[in-house]
Amino acid sequence: MNSTAQAEAAAAAAAGAAAMKEALRIFNTELWTLYAFGVAFTIFRTYARVKAVGWRELRPDDYLVWLAVALYTTQSTLIFVAVNHAGGVANNSMTVAQRAALDPTSQEYANRVFGSKIQVVGWTFYVCLIATLKISVLFFYIRLMEGLSRHFRIRVWIGFGLVGATFLASILGIYAPCQPFHHYWQINPDPGDHCQAAVSKPIVWSTFISSVITDIYLLIVPIPMLWGTTLRLAKKISISIVLGAGIFVLVCSLLKTVFVETDPVNGAQLAGQWGVRETFTSVITTNLPMIFPLLKTWLKPLMGSSIFSTKGNTKHPTGFRTIGDGGGGDGSGVGRSRKGTKHTADSLTYSESEEQIINNNNVKMQNLDTLADSS
């Protein structure tokens, strides 16, 4: 009977180890697959921009996305190390008895200390990555609004202040609540919720509220102006989807927060998985407006000209038409200086304006004031 029980226990342990190994394989596959797609999307974005305007005409957002890739690479590596080399454990999800019984010389103890430190560093890189991507979006909005009146640009500068303020709040949410700071990797006695970085309420809520505020603001800057133009309804909807794709980042952030708050056992693990998806979605949605025009150019022969037709009102804001109608071009605009083009949007015929947009990809909304005044 005793040998039977031992055999059953050994079988159960083997089954548990096999299940854990499979879960680890699935997680690693998702982590690096999403990372590869995120980097590829950034490369694709840079290709689209260089093809359209040349290396000399790249703007700050075109460079910031590569700083974001560096941060994304570091964060993904930290996650991989925490899960694969620290066992995915930290100083959370332990009872008082478990903490007291854990031998400080054991491998599990060392893994929990190491994992706790990675959690703090990982949160820091996460906040820096998200802030960098949002600043990149705001620089894109500056290009989008070139030629508009000052009050439109003020909204973008308010956005910079908002991102800066929420970034500072998130950093304070990480580094201020747990004092002394080394309690972040204390195992016994229990350092308290504030010093368990994987599930710390100050960290979770400061980063979540910051995401909600900035994501919503980044949506309300361009979209209301888009719907005030004379673009056709179908184009307004398609461009709104491109510009409003950041809502998916907010959904991932919400799910991450919900799991931490509602599941004390598996919440940290589930939140980590959704954190991986959130950063991936952030990278994709930041680059999407730059890639969308080139995708439409490539897909037009396959899906028919009627879907991507540019016939209609000739007084569309240039920027919105670029996002929805062109931008890929044939590469003839590469390296061409903008100083050689002195036409205004009002003086161009539709075909001339379309050619200028495709060749230069200078995303602007420069006729919006005229449209607003005439409505």
Coordinates of C-alpha atoms in Angstrom, one line a residue:
M1 CA 0.0 0.0 0.0
N2 CA 2.8 2.3 0.9
S3 CA 4.6 1.6 -2.4
T4 CA 1.4 2.2 -4.3
A5 CA 1.0 5.6 -2.6
Q6 CA 4.6 6.5 -3.4
A7 CA 4.1 5.5 -7.0
E8 CA 1.0 7.6 -7.3
A9 CA 2.7 10.6 -5.7
A10 CA 5.7 10.2 -8.1
A11 CA 3.3 10.0 -11.1
A12 CA 1.4 13.1 -9.9
A13 CA 4.7 15.0 -9.5
A14 CA 5.9 13.9 -13.0
A15 CA 2.5 15.0 -14.4
G16 CA 2.8 18.3 -12.7
A17 CA 6.4 18.8 -14.0
A18 CA 5.3 18.0 -17.5
A19 CA 2.4 20.4 -17.3
M20 CA 4.7 23.1 -16.0
K21 CA 7.2 22.5 -18.8
E22 CA 4.4 22.7 -21.4
A23 CA 3.1 25.9 -19.9
L24 CA 6.6 27.3 -19.9
R25 CA 7.0 26.4 -23.6
I26 CA 3.7 28.0 -24.5
F27 CA 4.6 31.2 -22.6
N28 CA 8.1 31.5 -24.2
T29 CA 6.6 30.9 -27.6
E30 CA 4.0 33.7 -27.1
L31 CA 6.6 36.1 -25.6
W32 CA 9.1 35.8 -28.4
T33 CA 6.6 35.5 -31.2
L34 CA 4.9 38.8 -30.1
Y35 CA 8.3 40.4 -29.7
A36 CA 9.4 39.3 -33.2
F37 CA 6.2 40.7 -34.7
G38 CA 6.6 44.0 -32.8
V39 CA 10.1 44.5 -34.0
A40 CA 9.2 43.5 -37.6
F41 CA 6.3 46.0 -37.5
T42 CA 8.8 48.7 -36.4
I43 CA 11.1 47.8 -39.3
F44 CA 8.1 47.9 -41.7
R45 CA 7.2 51.3 -40.4
T46 CA 10.7 52.6 -40.9
Y47 CA 10.7 51.2 -44.4
A48 CA 7.4 52.9 -45.2
R49 CA 8.7 56.2 -44.0
V50 CA 12.0 56.1 -45.7
K51 CA 10.4 54.9 -48.9
A52 CA 8.0 57.9 -48.7
V53 CA 10.2 60.8 -47.5
G54 CA 13.8 59.6 -47.4
W55 CA 16.2 59.3 -44.5
R56 CA 16.7 63.1 -44.2
E57 CA 13.0 63.8 -43.7
L58 CA 12.5 61.4 -40.8
R59 CA 11.0 63.1 -37.7
P60 CA 11.4 62.5 -33.9
D61 CA 8.7 59.9 -33.8
D62 CA 10.6 57.8 -36.4
Y63 CA 13.6 57.6 -34.0
L64 CA 11.7 57.3 -30.8
V65 CA 10.1 54.0 -31.9
W66 CA 13.6 52.5 -32.0
L67 CA 14.3 53.7 -28.5
A68 CA 11.0 51.9 -27.7
V69 CA 12.4 48.7 -29.4
A70 CA 15.5 48.8 -27.2
L71 CA 13.2 49.1 -24.1
Y72 CA 10.9 46.4 -25.4
T73 CA 13.9 44.1 -25.9
T74 CA 15.1 44.7 -22.4
Q75 CA 11.7 44.2 -20.9
S76 CA 11.1 40.9 -22.8
T77 CA 14.5 39.6 -21.8
L78 CA 13.7 40.4 -18.1
I79 CA 10.4 38.6 -18.4
F80 CA 12.2 35.6 -20.0
V81 CA 14.8 35.5 -17.2
A82 CA 12.3 35.9 -14.4
V83 CA 10.1 33.0 -15.7
N84 CA 12.8 30.6 -16.9
H85 CA 15.7 31.2 -14.5
A86 CA 13.8 32.4 -11.4
G87 CA 10.9 30.0 -11.7
G88 CA 8.4 32.8 -12.2
V89 CA 8.3 33.3 -8.4
A90 CA 8.8 36.4 -6.2
N91 CA 8.0 37.4 -2.6
N92 CA 4.2 37.3 -3.2
S93 CA 1.6 34.6 -3.0
M94 CA 2.9 33.1 0.2
T95 CA 1.3 32.4 3.6
V96 CA 2.9 33.4 6.8
A97 CA 3.7 29.7 7.5
Q98 CA 5.3 29.3 4.1
R99 CA 7.5 32.3 4.6
A100 CA 8.6 31.1 8.1
A101 CA 9.3 27.6 6.8
L102 CA 11.3 28.6 3.7
D103 CA 15.1 28.0 4.2
P104 CA 17.1 31.1 3.4
T105 CA 19.8 28.9 1.9
S106 CA 17.4 27.1 -0.4
Q107 CA 17.2 27.6 -4.2
E108 CA 13.6 28.6 -3.9
Y109 CA 14.5 31.4 -1.5
A110 CA 17.2 32.7 -3.9
N111 CA 14.8 32.5 -6.8
R112 CA 12.2 34.5 -4.9
V113 CA 14.7 37.2 -4.0
F114 CA 15.9 37.3 -7.6
G115 CA 12.4 37.3 -9.1
S116 CA 11.4 40.1 -6.7
K117 CA 14.2 42.3 -7.9
I118 CA 13.4 41.6 -11.6
Q119 CA 9.8 42.6 -10.9
V120 CA 10.9 46.1 -9.8
V121 CA 13.2 46.6 -12.7
G122 CA 10.6 45.2 -15.1
W123 CA 8.0 47.6 -14.0
T124 CA 10.4 50.5 -14.5
F125 CA 11.2 49.4 -18.1
Y126 CA 7.5 48.9 -18.7
V127 CA 6.7 52.5 -17.6
C128 CA 9.6 53.9 -19.7
L129 CA 8.5 51.9 -22.8
I130 CA 4.8 53.0 -22.6
A131 CA 5.8 56.6 -22.1
T132 CA 8.2 56.5 -25.0
L133 CA 5.6 55.1 -27.3
K134 CA 3.1 57.8 -26.3
I135 CA 5.6 60.6 -26.8
S136 CA 6.2 59.1 -30.3
V137 CA 2.4 59.3 -31.0
L138 CA 2.4 62.9 -29.8
F139 CA 5.2 63.8 -32.2
F140 CA 3.2 62.1 -35.0
Y141 CA 0.3 64.4 -34.0
I142 CA 2.6 67.4 -34.4
R143 CA 3.2 66.4 -38.0
L144 CA -0.5 65.6 -38.4
M145 CA -1.4 69.2 -37.4
E146 CA 1.2 71.2 -39.3
G147 CA -0.5 74.1 -40.9
L148 CA -3.3 74.3 -38.4
S149 CA -4.0 77.1 -36.0
R150 CA -2.2 77.4 -32.7
H151 CA -5.1 76.1 -30.5
F152 CA -4.9 72.7 -32.2
R153 CA -1.2 72.4 -31.5
I154 CA -1.8 73.4 -27.9
R155 CA -3.8 70.2 -27.4
V156 CA -0.7 68.2 -28.4
W157 CA 1.6 70.1 -26.0
I158 CA -0.9 69.5 -23.2
G159 CA -0.5 65.8 -24.2
F160 CA 3.2 66.0 -23.6
G161 CA 2.6 67.4 -20.2
L162 CA 0.1 64.8 -19.4
V163 CA 2.4 61.9 -20.4
G164 CA 5.2 63.5 -18.4
A165 CA 3.0 63.8 -15.3
T166 CA 1.6 60.3 -15.5
F167 CA 5.1 58.9 -16.1
L168 CA 6.4 60.6 -13.0
A169 CA 3.3 59.4 -11.0
S170 CA 4.0 55.8 -12.2
I171 CA 7.7 56.0 -11.3
L172 CA 6.7 57.3 -7.8
G173 CA 4.1 54.5 -7.6
I174 CA 7.0 52.0 -8.0
Y175 CA 9.8 53.6 -5.9
A176 CA 8.0 55.6 -3.1
P177 CA 5.5 53.2 -1.3
C178 CA 8.0 50.5 -0.3
Q179 CA 10.4 51.8 2.4
P180 CA 13.0 50.8 3.2
F181 CA 13.5 49.8 -0.4
H182 CA 15.1 46.5 0.2
H183 CA 11.8 45.2 1.5
Y184 CA 10.9 44.7 -2.1
W185 CA 12.8 41.4 -2.0
Q186 CA 12.2 40.6 1.6
I187 CA 10.7 37.1 2.1
N188 CA 10.2 36.8 5.9
P189 CA 8.6 38.4 7.6
D190 CA 5.9 39.4 5.2
P191 CA 6.9 42.9 3.8
G192 CA 3.3 43.8 3.1
D193 CA 1.4 44.4 -0.2
H194 CA 3.2 47.6 -1.0
C195 CA 6.5 45.7 -1.1
Q196 CA 5.4 42.9 -3.3
A197 CA 6.0 44.4 -6.7
A198 CA 4.2 41.7 -8.7
V199 CA 0.9 42.6 -7.0
S200 CA 1.6 45.9 -5.3
K201 CA -1.6 48.0 -5.4
P202 CA 0.3 51.4 -5.6
I203 CA 2.1 50.1 -8.7
V204 CA -0.9 48.4 -10.3
W205 CA -3.2 51.3 -9.8
S206 CA -0.8 54.2 -10.6
T207 CA 0.2 52.6 -13.9
F208 CA -3.4 51.6 -14.7
I209 CA -4.8 55.1 -14.0
S210 CA -2.0 56.7 -16.0
S211 CA -2.7 54.4 -18.9
V212 CA -6.5 55.3 -18.8
I213 CA -5.8 59.1 -18.7
T214 CA -3.2 59.2 -21.4
D215 CA -4.8 56.6 -23.7
I216 CA -8.2 58.4 -23.7
Y217 CA -6.5 61.8 -24.2
L218 CA -4.6 60.5 -27.2
L219 CA -7.9 59.3 -28.7
I220 CA -9.8 62.6 -28.2
V221 CA -7.1 64.7 -29.8
P222 CA -7.4 63.7 -33.4
I223 CA -10.7 61.8 -33.7
P224 CA -13.2 64.7 -33.0
M225 CA -11.4 66.8 -35.6
L226 CA -11.6 63.9 -38.1
W227 CA -15.4 63.7 -37.7
G228 CA -15.6 67.5 -38.2
T229 CA -14.2 67.1 -41.8
T230 CA -16.1 66.4 -45.0
L231 CA -14.6 63.0 -45.6
R232 CA -16.9 60.3 -46.5
L233 CA -18.4 58.2 -43.7
A234 CA -16.5 55.0 -44.7
K235 CA -13.2 56.9 -44.7
K236 CA -14.0 58.5 -41.3
I237 CA -14.7 55.0 -39.9
S238 CA -11.5 53.4 -41.3
I239 CA -9.3 56.2 -40.2
S240 CA -10.9 56.3 -36.7
I241 CA -10.1 52.6 -36.4
V242 CA -6.4 53.2 -37.3
L243 CA -6.1 56.2 -34.9
G244 CA -8.2 54.6 -32.2
A245 CA -6.5 51.3 -32.2
G246 CA -4.9 52.3 -28.9
I247 CA -8.2 51.3 -27.2
F248 CA -6.9 47.7 -27.3
V249 CA -3.9 48.7 -25.2
L250 CA -6.4 50.0 -22.6
V251 CA -8.3 46.7 -22.7
C252 CA -5.1 44.8 -22.0
S253 CA -4.2 47.1 -19.1
L254 CA -7.7 46.7 -17.7
L255 CA -7.5 42.9 -17.8
K256 CA -4.1 42.9 -16.2
T257 CA -5.4 45.0 -13.3
V258 CA -8.5 42.9 -12.9
F259 CA -6.5 39.7 -12.6
V260 CA -4.2 41.1 -9.9
E261 CA -7.1 42.4 -7.9
T262 CA -9.4 39.4 -8.2
D263 CA -7.2 36.4 -8.2
P264 CA -4.7 36.3 -5.2
V265 CA -3.3 32.9 -6.3
N266 CA -2.8 33.1 -10.1
G267 CA -3.4 36.9 -10.5
A268 CA 0.3 37.8 -10.8
Q269 CA 0.9 35.2 -13.5
L270 CA -2.1 36.1 -15.5
A271 CA -1.3 39.8 -15.2
G272 CA 2.2 39.1 -16.5
Q273 CA 0.8 37.4 -19.5
W274 CA -1.5 40.3 -20.3
G275 CA 1.3 42.7 -19.6
V276 CA 3.3 41.0 -22.5
R277 CA 0.3 41.4 -24.7
E278 CA -0.2 45.0 -23.7
T279 CA 3.3 46.1 -24.6
F280 CA 3.1 44.2 -27.9
T281 CA -0.2 45.9 -28.7
S282 CA 1.3 49.3 -27.8
V283 CA 4.1 48.8 -30.2
I284 CA 1.8 47.8 -33.0
T285 CA -0.8 50.6 -32.6
T286 CA 2.0 53.2 -32.4
N287 CA 3.4 52.1 -35.8
L288 CA 0.1 51.3 -37.5
P289 CA -0.7 54.9 -38.9
M290 CA 2.6 55.0 -40.7
I291 CA 2.2 51.5 -42.2
F292 CA -1.5 51.7 -43.1
P293 CA -1.0 53.8 -46.3
L294 CA 1.6 51.5 -47.7
L295 CA -0.6 48.5 -46.9
K296 CA -3.5 50.1 -48.8
T297 CA -1.2 50.7 -51.8
W298 CA -0.1 47.0 -51.8
L299 CA -3.6 45.7 -51.2
K300 CA -5.4 47.9 -53.8
P301 CA -4.6 45.6 -56.8
L302 CA -5.9 42.6 -54.8
M303 CA -9.0 44.0 -53.3
G304 CA -10.1 46.3 -56.1
S305 CA -10.0 50.0 -56.7
S306 CA -13.5 50.7 -55.5
I307 CA -12.6 49.9 -51.9
F308 CA -9.7 52.3 -51.9
S309 CA -11.2 54.9 -54.3
T310 CA -10.0 58.4 -53.7
K311 CA -12.8 60.1 -55.7
G312 CA -14.8 62.5 -53.7
N313 CA -14.6 65.9 -52.1
T314 CA -11.2 67.6 -52.9
K315 CA -11.0 69.5 -49.6
H316 CA -10.0 66.7 -47.3
P317 CA -7.4 67.5 -44.7
T318 CA -4.1 66.3 -46.1
G319 CA -3.2 64.3 -43.1
F320 CA -6.4 62.3 -42.9
R321 CA -6.2 61.6 -46.6
T322 CA -2.6 60.3 -46.2
I323 CA -3.6 57.9 -43.5
G324 CA -6.6 56.6 -45.5
D325 CA -5.6 57.0 -49.1
G326 CA -1.9 56.8 -49.9
G327 CA 1.7 57.0 -48.7
G328 CA 3.4 54.1 -50.2
G329 CA 4.2 55.6 -53.6
D330 CA 6.8 54.2 -55.9
G331 CA 9.7 55.6 -54.0
S332 CA 10.2 58.5 -56.3
G333 CA 10.0 60.9 -53.4
V334 CA 12.9 59.4 -51.5
G335 CA 15.3 62.1 -50.5
R336 CA 13.3 64.8 -52.1
S337 CA 13.4 68.0 -50.1
R338 CA 10.1 69.6 -49.0
K339 CA 11.5 73.0 -49.7
G340 CA 10.9 72.4 -53.4
T341 CA 7.1 72.2 -52.9
K342 CA 5.6 75.6 -52.4
H343 CA 2.0 74.8 -53.2
T344 CA -0.7 75.3 -50.6
A345 CA -3.4 72.6 -50.1
D346 CA -6.0 74.9 -51.5
S347 CA -4.2 75.7 -54.7
L348 CA -3.6 72.0 -55.6
T349 CA -5.9 70.1 -57.9
Y350 CA -6.9 66.7 -56.4
S351 CA -4.5 64.7 -58.6
E352 CA -1.6 67.1 -57.8
S353 CA -2.4 67.0 -54.0
E354 CA -2.6 63.2 -54.1
E355 CA 0.7 62.9 -55.9
Q356 CA 2.4 65.2 -53.4
I357 CA 1.0 63.1 -50.5
I358 CA 2.1 59.8 -51.9
N359 CA 5.6 61.1 -52.7
N360 CA 6.3 63.0 -49.5
N361 CA 4.0 61.3 -46.9
N362 CA 4.0 64.5 -44.9
V363 CA 1.0 63.7 -42.8
K364 CA -0.9 66.9 -42.1
M365 CA -4.4 68.2 -41.5
Q366 CA -3.7 71.6 -42.9
N367 CA -7.2 72.4 -44.2
L368 CA -9.1 71.7 -41.0
D369 CA -9.5 75.3 -40.0
T370 CA -11.1 76.2 -43.4
L371 CA -13.5 73.3 -43.2
A372 CA -14.4 74.1 -39.6
D373 CA -15.0 77.8 -40.5
S374 CA -17.2 77.0 -43.5
S375 CA -19.4 74.5 -41.7

